[in-house]
Short mmCIF file of N, CA and C in Angstrom, two decimals:
data_model
loop_
_atom_site.label_atom_id
_atom_site.label_comp_id
_atom_site.label_asym_id
_atom_site.label_seq_id
_atom_site.Cartn_x
_atom_site.Cartn_y
_atom_site.Cartn_z
N MET A 1 -49.17 -111.26 24.18
CA MET A 1 -49.05 -111.21 25.61
C MET A 1 -48.66 -109.81 26.07
N LYS A 2 -47.74 -109.18 25.28
CA LYS A 2 -47.27 -107.84 25.62
C LYS A 2 -48.44 -106.85 25.57
N ASN A 3 -49.29 -106.97 24.55
CA ASN A 3 -50.45 -106.09 24.43
C ASN A 3 -51.48 -106.33 25.55
N LEU A 4 -51.61 -107.57 25.97
CA LEU A 4 -52.53 -107.90 27.04
C LEU A 4 -52.10 -107.26 28.35
N LEU A 5 -50.80 -107.24 28.62
CA LEU A 5 -50.28 -106.61 29.82
C LEU A 5 -50.52 -105.10 29.78
N ASN A 6 -50.26 -104.47 28.62
CA ASN A 6 -50.50 -103.03 28.46
C ASN A 6 -51.99 -102.70 28.63
N LEU A 7 -52.83 -103.53 28.06
CA LEU A 7 -54.27 -103.31 28.14
C LEU A 7 -54.75 -103.42 29.60
N SER A 8 -54.23 -104.40 30.33
CA SER A 8 -54.64 -104.55 31.72
C SER A 8 -54.17 -103.36 32.55
N MET A 9 -52.99 -102.80 32.25
CA MET A 9 -52.49 -101.62 32.97
C MET A 9 -53.40 -100.42 32.70
N VAL A 10 -53.77 -100.24 31.45
CA VAL A 10 -54.64 -99.11 31.08
C VAL A 10 -55.99 -99.25 31.76
N LEU A 11 -56.55 -100.44 31.77
CA LEU A 11 -57.84 -100.66 32.42
C LEU A 11 -57.75 -100.42 33.92
N ALA A 12 -56.67 -100.82 34.54
CA ALA A 12 -56.49 -100.57 35.98
C ALA A 12 -56.42 -99.08 36.27
N ILE A 13 -55.70 -98.34 35.45
CA ILE A 13 -55.58 -96.88 35.64
C ILE A 13 -56.95 -96.21 35.46
N LEU A 14 -57.69 -96.63 34.43
CA LEU A 14 -59.02 -96.06 34.20
C LEU A 14 -59.95 -96.36 35.36
N LEU A 15 -59.90 -97.56 35.88
CA LEU A 15 -60.75 -97.93 37.01
C LEU A 15 -60.42 -97.09 38.24
N ILE A 16 -59.16 -96.91 38.52
CA ILE A 16 -58.75 -96.09 39.66
C ILE A 16 -59.18 -94.64 39.46
N SER A 17 -59.00 -94.13 38.26
CA SER A 17 -59.38 -92.73 37.96
C SER A 17 -60.88 -92.53 38.12
N ALA A 18 -61.66 -93.48 37.63
CA ALA A 18 -63.11 -93.36 37.73
C ALA A 18 -63.56 -93.38 39.18
N SER A 19 -62.95 -94.20 39.99
CA SER A 19 -63.32 -94.27 41.42
C SER A 19 -63.02 -92.97 42.12
N CYS A 20 -61.89 -92.38 41.86
CA CYS A 20 -61.54 -91.10 42.49
C CYS A 20 -62.45 -89.99 42.04
N THR A 21 -62.78 -89.96 40.77
CA THR A 21 -63.63 -88.92 40.24
C THR A 21 -65.01 -88.94 40.89
N ASN A 22 -65.59 -90.10 41.07
CA ASN A 22 -66.92 -90.20 41.69
C ASN A 22 -66.89 -89.66 43.11
N GLU A 23 -65.85 -89.99 43.86
CA GLU A 23 -65.76 -89.50 45.23
C GLU A 23 -65.63 -87.99 45.26
N LEU A 24 -64.86 -87.44 44.34
CA LEU A 24 -64.69 -85.99 44.30
C LEU A 24 -66.00 -85.29 43.96
N ILE A 25 -66.74 -85.83 43.01
CA ILE A 25 -68.02 -85.23 42.63
C ILE A 25 -69.01 -85.30 43.79
N GLU A 26 -69.08 -86.46 44.46
CA GLU A 26 -69.97 -86.60 45.60
C GLU A 26 -69.61 -85.63 46.71
N GLN A 27 -68.31 -85.46 46.96
CA GLN A 27 -67.86 -84.54 48.00
C GLN A 27 -68.21 -83.10 47.62
N GLU A 28 -68.04 -82.76 46.34
CA GLU A 28 -68.38 -81.41 45.87
C GLU A 28 -69.87 -81.14 46.02
N ASP A 29 -70.71 -82.14 45.70
CA ASP A 29 -72.15 -81.99 45.87
C ASP A 29 -72.52 -81.76 47.34
N MET A 30 -71.86 -82.50 48.24
CA MET A 30 -72.11 -82.33 49.67
C MET A 30 -71.66 -80.95 50.14
N ASN A 31 -70.54 -80.46 49.62
CA ASN A 31 -70.06 -79.13 49.99
C ASN A 31 -71.02 -78.06 49.51
N LEU A 32 -71.56 -78.18 48.30
CA LEU A 32 -72.51 -77.21 47.78
C LEU A 32 -73.78 -77.19 48.61
N GLU A 33 -74.27 -78.35 49.00
CA GLU A 33 -75.48 -78.43 49.82
C GLU A 33 -75.25 -77.80 51.19
N ALA A 34 -74.09 -78.07 51.78
CA ALA A 34 -73.77 -77.48 53.08
C ALA A 34 -73.67 -75.96 52.96
N GLU A 35 -73.08 -75.48 51.87
CA GLU A 35 -72.96 -74.03 51.66
C GLU A 35 -74.33 -73.39 51.50
N ARG A 36 -75.23 -74.08 50.76
CA ARG A 36 -76.57 -73.55 50.56
C ARG A 36 -77.30 -73.45 51.89
N ILE A 37 -77.15 -74.45 52.72
CA ILE A 37 -77.84 -74.47 54.00
C ILE A 37 -77.31 -73.39 54.92
N THR A 38 -76.00 -73.21 54.96
CA THR A 38 -75.39 -72.24 55.89
C THR A 38 -75.31 -70.84 55.31
N SER A 39 -75.57 -70.66 54.02
CA SER A 39 -75.41 -69.34 53.42
C SER A 39 -76.53 -68.39 53.83
N CYS A 40 -77.66 -68.89 54.27
CA CYS A 40 -78.75 -68.02 54.67
C CYS A 40 -78.95 -68.13 56.17
N SER A 41 -78.72 -67.04 56.85
CA SER A 41 -78.89 -67.03 58.30
C SER A 41 -79.78 -65.85 58.67
N SER A 42 -81.07 -66.11 58.75
CA SER A 42 -82.07 -65.10 59.12
C SER A 42 -82.11 -63.92 58.17
N GLN A 43 -81.84 -64.16 56.89
CA GLN A 43 -81.93 -63.08 55.91
C GLN A 43 -83.39 -62.80 55.58
N ASN A 44 -83.69 -61.54 55.31
CA ASN A 44 -85.05 -61.15 54.93
C ASN A 44 -85.46 -61.87 53.65
N PRO A 45 -86.75 -62.13 53.50
CA PRO A 45 -87.23 -62.70 52.26
C PRO A 45 -87.05 -61.72 51.11
N LYS A 46 -87.16 -62.24 49.88
CA LYS A 46 -87.00 -61.38 48.71
C LYS A 46 -87.85 -61.91 47.57
N ALA A 47 -88.07 -61.05 46.59
CA ALA A 47 -88.88 -61.41 45.43
C ALA A 47 -88.35 -60.71 44.20
N ARG A 48 -88.61 -61.32 43.06
CA ARG A 48 -88.28 -60.72 41.77
C ARG A 48 -89.29 -61.25 40.75
N ILE A 49 -89.28 -60.67 39.56
CA ILE A 49 -90.19 -61.12 38.51
C ILE A 49 -89.43 -61.39 37.23
N THR A 50 -89.75 -62.54 36.61
CA THR A 50 -89.19 -62.93 35.32
C THR A 50 -90.32 -62.83 34.32
N ASN A 51 -90.14 -62.02 33.29
CA ASN A 51 -91.20 -61.79 32.32
C ASN A 51 -90.88 -62.51 31.02
N ASN A 52 -91.49 -63.69 30.83
CA ASN A 52 -91.34 -64.44 29.58
C ASN A 52 -92.53 -64.19 28.66
N GLY A 53 -93.37 -63.25 29.01
CA GLY A 53 -94.56 -62.94 28.22
C GLY A 53 -94.27 -61.92 27.12
N SER A 54 -95.34 -61.34 26.59
CA SER A 54 -95.21 -60.37 25.50
C SER A 54 -95.60 -58.97 25.90
N ASP A 55 -96.04 -58.77 27.16
CA ASP A 55 -96.45 -57.46 27.66
C ASP A 55 -95.58 -57.05 28.84
N ASP A 56 -95.43 -55.74 29.05
CA ASP A 56 -94.76 -55.25 30.25
C ASP A 56 -95.56 -55.68 31.48
N VAL A 57 -94.88 -55.89 32.58
CA VAL A 57 -95.54 -56.35 33.80
C VAL A 57 -95.00 -55.59 35.00
N ASP A 58 -95.86 -55.38 36.01
CA ASP A 58 -95.48 -54.72 37.26
C ASP A 58 -95.59 -55.72 38.41
N LEU A 59 -94.70 -55.58 39.37
CA LEU A 59 -94.76 -56.36 40.62
C LEU A 59 -94.73 -55.37 41.77
N GLU A 60 -95.75 -55.44 42.62
CA GLU A 60 -95.80 -54.63 43.84
C GLU A 60 -95.86 -55.56 45.03
N ILE A 61 -95.15 -55.21 46.10
CA ILE A 61 -95.05 -56.03 47.30
C ILE A 61 -95.59 -55.24 48.47
N PHE A 62 -96.64 -55.77 49.13
CA PHE A 62 -97.30 -55.08 50.24
C PHE A 62 -97.24 -55.94 51.50
N ASP A 63 -97.19 -55.28 52.67
CA ASP A 63 -97.31 -56.01 53.93
C ASP A 63 -98.78 -56.15 54.30
N GLU A 64 -99.06 -56.73 55.47
CA GLU A 64 -100.45 -56.98 55.91
C GLU A 64 -101.28 -55.71 56.02
N SER A 65 -100.64 -54.61 56.35
CA SER A 65 -101.38 -53.35 56.52
C SER A 65 -101.54 -52.58 55.22
N GLY A 66 -101.04 -53.14 54.11
CA GLY A 66 -101.18 -52.47 52.82
C GLY A 66 -100.06 -51.51 52.50
N THR A 67 -99.00 -51.49 53.29
CA THR A 67 -97.86 -50.61 53.02
C THR A 67 -97.02 -51.21 51.90
N LEU A 68 -96.69 -50.39 50.90
CA LEU A 68 -95.86 -50.82 49.79
C LEU A 68 -94.42 -51.02 50.29
N LEU A 69 -93.90 -52.24 50.15
CA LEU A 69 -92.56 -52.58 50.62
C LEU A 69 -91.52 -52.53 49.50
N GLY A 70 -91.97 -52.75 48.27
CA GLY A 70 -91.05 -52.76 47.14
C GLY A 70 -91.83 -52.93 45.86
N ALA A 71 -91.20 -52.61 44.75
CA ALA A 71 -91.88 -52.73 43.47
C ALA A 71 -90.88 -52.83 42.33
N ALA A 72 -91.33 -53.43 41.25
CA ALA A 72 -90.60 -53.47 40.00
C ALA A 72 -91.62 -53.13 38.93
N TYR A 73 -91.48 -51.96 38.33
CA TYR A 73 -92.46 -51.48 37.35
C TYR A 73 -91.93 -51.61 35.93
N ASP A 74 -92.86 -51.84 35.00
CA ASP A 74 -92.56 -51.91 33.57
C ASP A 74 -91.43 -52.87 33.25
N VAL A 75 -91.52 -54.08 33.80
CA VAL A 75 -90.53 -55.12 33.48
C VAL A 75 -90.85 -55.61 32.07
N GLU A 76 -89.95 -55.38 31.16
CA GLU A 76 -90.19 -55.67 29.75
C GLU A 76 -90.11 -57.17 29.46
N PRO A 77 -90.76 -57.59 28.37
CA PRO A 77 -90.69 -59.00 27.96
C PRO A 77 -89.23 -59.45 27.79
N GLY A 78 -88.96 -60.66 28.27
CA GLY A 78 -87.61 -61.21 28.14
C GLY A 78 -86.61 -60.71 29.17
N THR A 79 -87.08 -59.99 30.20
CA THR A 79 -86.16 -59.48 31.22
C THR A 79 -86.54 -59.98 32.60
N VAL A 80 -85.62 -59.79 33.54
CA VAL A 80 -85.81 -60.20 34.93
C VAL A 80 -85.50 -59.00 35.81
N SER A 81 -86.36 -58.72 36.77
CA SER A 81 -86.11 -57.60 37.68
C SER A 81 -85.04 -57.99 38.68
N SER A 82 -84.55 -57.00 39.41
CA SER A 82 -83.63 -57.29 40.51
C SER A 82 -84.44 -57.83 41.69
N TRP A 83 -83.75 -58.49 42.63
CA TRP A 83 -84.42 -58.98 43.83
C TRP A 83 -84.80 -57.81 44.71
N LYS A 84 -86.00 -57.85 45.25
CA LYS A 84 -86.50 -56.85 46.20
C LYS A 84 -86.60 -57.51 47.56
N SER A 85 -85.91 -56.96 48.56
CA SER A 85 -85.88 -57.52 49.90
C SER A 85 -86.90 -56.79 50.78
N PHE A 86 -87.50 -57.53 51.73
CA PHE A 86 -88.51 -56.96 52.62
C PHE A 86 -88.56 -57.79 53.91
N SER A 87 -89.24 -57.27 54.90
CA SER A 87 -89.34 -57.96 56.20
C SER A 87 -90.25 -59.19 56.07
N ALA A 88 -89.96 -60.20 56.90
CA ALA A 88 -90.77 -61.43 56.90
C ALA A 88 -92.17 -61.13 57.42
N GLY A 89 -93.13 -61.94 56.97
CA GLY A 89 -94.51 -61.80 57.40
C GLY A 89 -95.46 -62.18 56.28
N VAL A 90 -96.73 -61.89 56.48
CA VAL A 90 -97.74 -62.14 55.45
C VAL A 90 -97.63 -61.05 54.41
N ILE A 91 -97.34 -61.44 53.18
CA ILE A 91 -97.03 -60.50 52.11
C ILE A 91 -98.00 -60.70 50.95
N GLU A 92 -98.46 -59.57 50.38
CA GLU A 92 -99.29 -59.62 49.18
C GLU A 92 -98.43 -59.21 48.00
N PHE A 93 -98.40 -60.06 46.98
CA PHE A 93 -97.70 -59.77 45.74
C PHE A 93 -98.76 -59.43 44.70
N LYS A 94 -98.70 -58.24 44.16
CA LYS A 94 -99.67 -57.80 43.15
C LYS A 94 -98.94 -57.76 41.81
N ILE A 95 -99.37 -58.61 40.89
CA ILE A 95 -98.77 -58.72 39.58
C ILE A 95 -99.77 -58.16 38.58
N SER A 96 -99.35 -57.17 37.78
CA SER A 96 -100.31 -56.55 36.88
C SER A 96 -99.71 -56.26 35.52
N THR A 97 -100.59 -56.35 34.51
CA THR A 97 -100.27 -55.95 33.14
C THR A 97 -101.33 -54.95 32.73
N ALA A 98 -101.29 -54.54 31.48
CA ALA A 98 -102.28 -53.58 30.99
C ALA A 98 -103.69 -54.17 30.99
N ILE A 99 -103.80 -55.52 30.96
CA ILE A 99 -105.13 -56.12 30.86
C ILE A 99 -105.54 -56.98 32.07
N SER A 100 -104.65 -57.22 33.01
CA SER A 100 -105.04 -58.06 34.15
C SER A 100 -104.26 -57.71 35.41
N VAL A 101 -104.86 -58.07 36.55
CA VAL A 101 -104.23 -57.89 37.86
C VAL A 101 -104.44 -59.19 38.64
N LYS A 102 -103.37 -59.68 39.27
CA LYS A 102 -103.44 -60.90 40.08
C LYS A 102 -102.76 -60.62 41.40
N SER A 103 -103.39 -61.01 42.51
CA SER A 103 -102.79 -60.86 43.83
C SER A 103 -102.57 -62.25 44.44
N ILE A 104 -101.40 -62.43 45.01
CA ILE A 104 -101.03 -63.66 45.69
C ILE A 104 -100.61 -63.28 47.10
N VAL A 105 -101.14 -63.96 48.11
CA VAL A 105 -100.77 -63.71 49.50
C VAL A 105 -100.00 -64.93 50.01
N ILE A 106 -98.79 -64.67 50.52
CA ILE A 106 -97.92 -65.74 51.01
C ILE A 106 -97.30 -65.30 52.33
N ASP A 107 -97.26 -66.23 53.29
CA ASP A 107 -96.57 -65.98 54.54
C ASP A 107 -95.08 -66.26 54.29
N MET A 108 -94.31 -65.19 54.15
CA MET A 108 -92.90 -65.30 53.79
C MET A 108 -92.03 -65.28 55.05
N GLY A 109 -91.27 -66.34 55.24
CA GLY A 109 -90.33 -66.39 56.36
C GLY A 109 -88.95 -65.95 55.93
N THR A 110 -88.03 -65.93 56.87
CA THR A 110 -86.65 -65.60 56.54
C THR A 110 -86.10 -66.67 55.61
N CYS A 111 -85.11 -66.29 54.84
CA CYS A 111 -84.42 -67.21 53.91
C CYS A 111 -85.35 -67.80 52.85
N THR A 112 -86.41 -67.06 52.48
CA THR A 112 -87.29 -67.51 51.41
C THR A 112 -87.32 -66.45 50.32
N GLY A 113 -87.71 -66.87 49.14
CA GLY A 113 -87.84 -65.95 48.04
C GLY A 113 -89.04 -66.34 47.20
N TYR A 114 -89.52 -65.40 46.43
CA TYR A 114 -90.62 -65.64 45.51
C TYR A 114 -90.15 -65.17 44.15
N ASP A 115 -89.89 -66.12 43.28
CA ASP A 115 -89.45 -65.82 41.92
C ASP A 115 -90.68 -65.87 41.03
N VAL A 116 -91.36 -64.74 40.90
CA VAL A 116 -92.59 -64.63 40.11
C VAL A 116 -92.21 -64.82 38.64
N THR A 117 -92.87 -65.75 37.96
CA THR A 117 -92.58 -65.99 36.55
C THR A 117 -93.85 -65.84 35.72
N ILE A 118 -93.76 -65.03 34.68
CA ILE A 118 -94.84 -64.86 33.72
C ILE A 118 -94.47 -65.70 32.50
N ASP A 119 -95.38 -66.61 32.07
CA ASP A 119 -95.05 -67.49 30.95
C ASP A 119 -95.31 -66.82 29.60
N ALA A 120 -95.05 -67.56 28.52
CA ALA A 120 -95.17 -67.02 27.17
C ALA A 120 -96.59 -66.60 26.82
N ASN A 121 -97.60 -67.13 27.55
CA ASN A 121 -99.00 -66.76 27.32
C ASN A 121 -99.46 -65.64 28.24
N ASN A 122 -98.51 -64.97 28.89
CA ASN A 122 -98.78 -63.87 29.83
C ASN A 122 -99.59 -64.32 31.04
N HIS A 123 -99.38 -65.57 31.46
CA HIS A 123 -100.01 -66.10 32.67
C HIS A 123 -98.98 -66.27 33.77
N LEU A 124 -99.42 -66.15 35.00
CA LEU A 124 -98.57 -66.38 36.16
C LEU A 124 -98.21 -67.86 36.19
N ASP A 125 -96.92 -68.17 36.25
CA ASP A 125 -96.45 -69.54 36.17
C ASP A 125 -96.04 -70.10 37.53
N THR A 126 -95.88 -69.24 38.53
CA THR A 126 -95.44 -69.70 39.85
C THR A 126 -96.29 -69.06 40.95
N ASP A 127 -96.51 -69.81 42.02
CA ASP A 127 -97.21 -69.23 43.17
C ASP A 127 -96.70 -69.81 44.48
N GLN A 128 -95.49 -70.33 44.48
CA GLN A 128 -94.90 -70.90 45.68
C GLN A 128 -93.53 -70.28 45.94
N PRO A 129 -93.23 -69.97 47.18
CA PRO A 129 -91.89 -69.43 47.51
C PRO A 129 -90.84 -70.54 47.43
N ILE A 130 -89.59 -70.12 47.34
CA ILE A 130 -88.46 -71.04 47.31
C ILE A 130 -87.56 -70.75 48.49
N GLY A 131 -86.79 -71.71 48.91
CA GLY A 131 -85.85 -71.52 50.02
C GLY A 131 -84.46 -71.13 49.51
N PHE A 132 -83.76 -70.37 50.33
CA PHE A 132 -82.39 -69.97 49.98
C PHE A 132 -81.42 -70.54 50.96
#
């Protein structure tokens, strides 16, 4: 009987602890989502390149009139360039290696980014912007 009472106390404490923990995790998730939503307020779009391939790669960013807005040259395999910020609008991303050139045109709004990823086969793995 003594062990049964101790066991029921332990189970009650565990049940209470589990309930509190779930609420804290849910609240933390809600706080992170709210921070993500409010952290970007009309910030310029940005882009970077992740090179998971075996060749060096270049990223050039052009506006509608063909003006170079930013670039990351000779991004080595296994590395990631820094983010390049530019004005919102229709943007051409030119991704090139020694053997190929690919252009992607995206209408980039504020609070968006383009994380260009080159896969292990030296192919472009992404062509959609992400929100910040």
